[in-house]
Short mmCIF file of C-alpha atoms in Angstrom, two decimals:
data_model
loop_
_atom_site.label_atom_id
_atom_site.label_comp_id
_atom_site.label_asym_id
_atom_site.label_seq_id
_atom_site.Cartn_x
_atom_site.Cartn_y
_atom_site.Cartn_z
CA MET A 1 4.33 -14.40 -12.80
CA SER A 2 5.96 -11.68 -10.74
CA GLN A 3 4.03 -8.76 -9.39
CA ASP A 4 4.95 -5.47 -11.07
CA PHE A 5 3.24 -3.33 -8.44
CA VAL A 6 3.36 -2.69 -4.70
CA ILE A 7 0.53 -2.01 -2.28
CA GLU A 8 1.11 0.45 0.53
CA GLU A 9 -1.10 1.61 3.37
CA VAL A 10 -1.56 5.37 3.41
CA ARG A 11 -0.86 6.77 6.86
CA ASP A 12 -0.25 10.40 5.86
CA LEU A 13 -3.22 11.56 3.79
CA ASP A 14 -1.75 15.01 3.16
CA ALA A 15 1.40 13.53 1.61
CA ALA A 16 -0.57 11.08 -0.55
CA TRP A 17 -3.37 13.48 -1.45
CA PRO A 18 -2.05 14.76 -4.83
CA GLU A 19 -1.84 11.19 -6.16
CA LEU A 20 -5.15 10.17 -4.59
CA GLU A 21 -6.91 13.23 -5.97
CA ALA A 22 -5.69 12.41 -9.50
CA LEU A 23 -6.98 8.84 -9.14
CA LEU A 24 -10.30 10.09 -7.75
CA ARG A 25 -10.75 12.51 -10.64
CA ASP A 26 -10.06 9.68 -13.08
CA SER A 27 -12.55 7.45 -11.25
CA HIS A 28 -15.25 10.13 -11.46
CA GLU A 29 -14.77 10.35 -15.24
CA PHE A 30 -14.88 6.56 -15.54
CA TYR A 31 -17.99 6.11 -13.38
CA MET A 32 -20.05 9.06 -14.63
CA PRO A 33 -21.53 7.17 -17.63
CA ILE A 34 -22.17 4.12 -15.42
CA VAL A 35 -23.91 5.89 -12.53
CA GLY A 36 -25.38 8.79 -14.47
CA TYR A 37 -24.04 11.63 -12.34
CA GLY A 38 -20.81 13.29 -11.35
CA PRO A 39 -19.32 14.11 -7.97
CA PRO A 40 -20.91 16.77 -5.75
CA VAL A 41 -19.39 20.24 -5.80
CA ASP A 42 -17.73 19.81 -2.40
CA TRP A 43 -16.48 16.25 -3.01
CA ILE A 44 -12.85 16.95 -2.13
CA SER A 45 -13.48 17.92 1.50
CA GLU A 46 -16.00 15.09 1.91
CA VAL A 47 -13.57 12.49 0.56
CA GLN A 48 -10.67 13.84 2.59
CA SER A 49 -12.68 13.44 5.79
CA ARG A 50 -13.70 9.87 4.85
CA PHE A 51 -10.13 8.91 3.91
CA ARG A 52 -8.46 10.14 7.13
CA PRO A 53 -6.44 7.26 8.58
CA GLY A 54 -7.69 5.80 11.84
CA PRO A 55 -7.82 2.55 13.82
CA ASP A 56 -11.07 1.48 12.13
CA SER A 57 -10.19 2.45 8.57
CA MET A 58 -7.68 1.47 5.94
CA LEU A 59 -6.60 3.40 2.84
CA LEU A 60 -4.41 1.66 0.28
CA LEU A 61 -2.46 2.91 -2.71
CA ALA A 62 -1.04 0.66 -5.43
CA ARG A 63 2.07 1.76 -7.31
CA SER A 64 3.63 0.49 -10.48
CA GLU A 65 7.08 1.81 -11.39
CA GLY A 66 6.64 4.41 -8.64
CA ARG A 67 3.39 5.77 -10.08
CA ALA A 68 0.04 5.55 -8.24
CA VAL A 69 -2.25 3.35 -10.35
CA ALA A 70 -4.99 2.34 -7.89
CA PHE A 71 -6.52 3.07 -4.51
CA ALA A 72 -8.98 1.41 -2.17
CA ASN A 73 -10.46 2.24 1.20
CA ALA A 74 -12.46 0.32 3.77
CA TYR A 75 -13.87 0.70 7.28
CA LEU A 76 -14.65 -1.51 10.22
CA ARG A 77 -18.39 -1.20 10.83
CA THR A 78 -20.56 -2.31 13.73
CA THR A 79 -24.27 -3.05 13.39
CA PRO A 80 -25.72 -4.38 16.65
CA GLY A 81 -28.67 -6.68 16.06
CA SER A 82 -27.76 -7.41 12.44
CA PRO A 83 -25.51 -10.44 12.05
CA PRO A 84 -22.65 -10.33 11.85
CA PRO A 85 -22.33 -7.45 14.31
CA ARG A 86 -18.93 -6.41 12.89
CA PHE A 87 -17.84 -6.35 9.27
CA ILE A 88 -15.41 -4.60 6.95
CA TYR A 89 -17.10 -2.28 4.47
CA VAL A 90 -15.17 -1.68 1.24
CA ASP A 91 -16.02 1.89 0.25
CA ASN A 92 -13.94 2.29 -2.93
CA VAL A 93 -11.69 0.29 -5.20
CA TYR A 94 -10.40 1.93 -8.36
CA VAL A 95 -7.68 0.83 -10.76
CA LEU A 96 -6.58 2.98 -13.70
CA ALA A 97 -7.66 1.50 -17.05
CA GLU A 98 -4.09 0.85 -18.19
CA ALA A 99 -3.32 -1.07 -14.97
CA ARG A 100 -6.36 -3.38 -15.01
CA GLY A 101 -5.99 -7.11 -15.48
CA ARG A 102 -2.70 -7.34 -13.56
CA GLY A 103 -4.10 -8.55 -10.22
CA ILE A 104 -4.09 -5.17 -8.48
CA GLY A 105 -7.76 -5.31 -7.46
CA SER A 106 -7.28 -8.82 -6.06
CA ALA A 107 -4.18 -7.69 -4.15
CA LEU A 108 -6.08 -4.75 -2.64
CA LEU A 109 -8.89 -7.10 -1.59
CA SER A 110 -6.33 -9.50 -0.08
CA CYS A 111 -5.03 -6.66 2.11
CA PHE A 112 -8.56 -5.98 3.36
CA GLU A 113 -9.11 -9.69 4.04
CA SER A 114 -5.91 -9.87 6.12
CA TRP A 115 -6.89 -6.70 7.99
CA ALA A 116 -10.33 -8.19 8.73
CA ARG A 117 -8.86 -11.46 10.02
CA GLU A 118 -6.42 -9.58 12.27
CA ARG A 119 -9.44 -7.96 13.92
CA GLY A 120 -11.47 -11.16 14.20
CA VAL A 121 -13.93 -9.94 11.56
CA GLU A 122 -15.50 -12.67 9.45
CA GLU A 123 -17.29 -10.74 6.70
CA ILE A 124 -16.54 -8.10 4.10
CA ARG A 125 -19.34 -6.13 2.46
CA LEU A 126 -19.53 -3.60 -0.34
CA ASP A 127 -21.96 -1.96 -2.72
CA VAL A 128 -21.55 -2.04 -6.48
CA PHE A 129 -23.69 -0.42 -9.16
CA ALA A 130 -25.66 -3.13 -10.97
CA SER A 131 -24.81 -1.46 -14.29
CA ASN A 132 -21.06 -1.78 -13.62
CA ASP A 133 -20.74 -5.20 -15.24
CA HIS A 134 -16.95 -5.35 -14.97
CA ALA A 135 -17.04 -4.68 -11.21
CA VAL A 136 -19.96 -7.05 -10.60
CA ASP A 137 -18.02 -9.81 -12.39
CA PHE A 138 -14.83 -9.01 -10.45
CA TRP A 139 -16.56 -9.19 -7.06
CA ARG A 140 -18.42 -12.40 -7.95
CA GLN A 141 -15.17 -14.04 -9.05
CA ALA A 142 -13.67 -12.93 -5.72
CA GLY A 143 -16.38 -14.90 -3.88
CA PHE A 144 -18.91 -12.16 -3.10
CA THR A 145 -22.62 -12.94 -3.33
CA ILE A 146 -25.69 -10.74 -3.41
CA ARG A 147 -26.85 -10.07 0.14
CA ALA A 148 -29.54 -7.46 -0.55
CA HIS A 149 -30.87 -5.29 -3.34
CA SER A 150 -30.48 -1.56 -2.84
CA MET A 151 -33.12 0.41 -4.69
CA SER A 152 -33.69 4.11 -5.25
CA LYS A 153 -36.22 6.43 -6.81
CA SER A 154 -35.25 9.87 -8.05
CA LEU A 155 -37.65 12.63 -7.08
CA ALA A 156 -35.70 15.31 -8.96
CA GLY A 157 -37.92 16.85 -11.59
CA ALA A 158 -40.87 14.62 -10.69
CA ALA A 159 -44.27 16.25 -10.29
CA SER A 160 -45.70 15.94 -6.80
#
């Protein structure tokens, strides 16, 4: 089966921003029922600062027939005293609904795996909402295992 998409590394965030912003807006709509909240008011400036290209970060865009259909970003992280001391952290992976099931998510992950190996990094980590069954299944099928449980307690509206 031939691939009907291409993956490109984003090196000029300003040039790619209109397409990335559209994908981010779509991702917020998709995730809102899963996570129970929407993006913060100032999300655009926060995301732009996180997505800036650098030696320890990678931002990818997937295109099909010239149209942006997915994005992913990851960072090289260092945690002295916590093995392994260096790992790649996948911050976001999002594929438009109509482009799912075509191997785009796997291709994005493959790019991050190659990037990690080039840097001598032996582990990739990420966080996924437990209620996002589709994503949990995807990451498990890709070989990821549960490393820790992240828990939270909302204090909003709670009596003290």
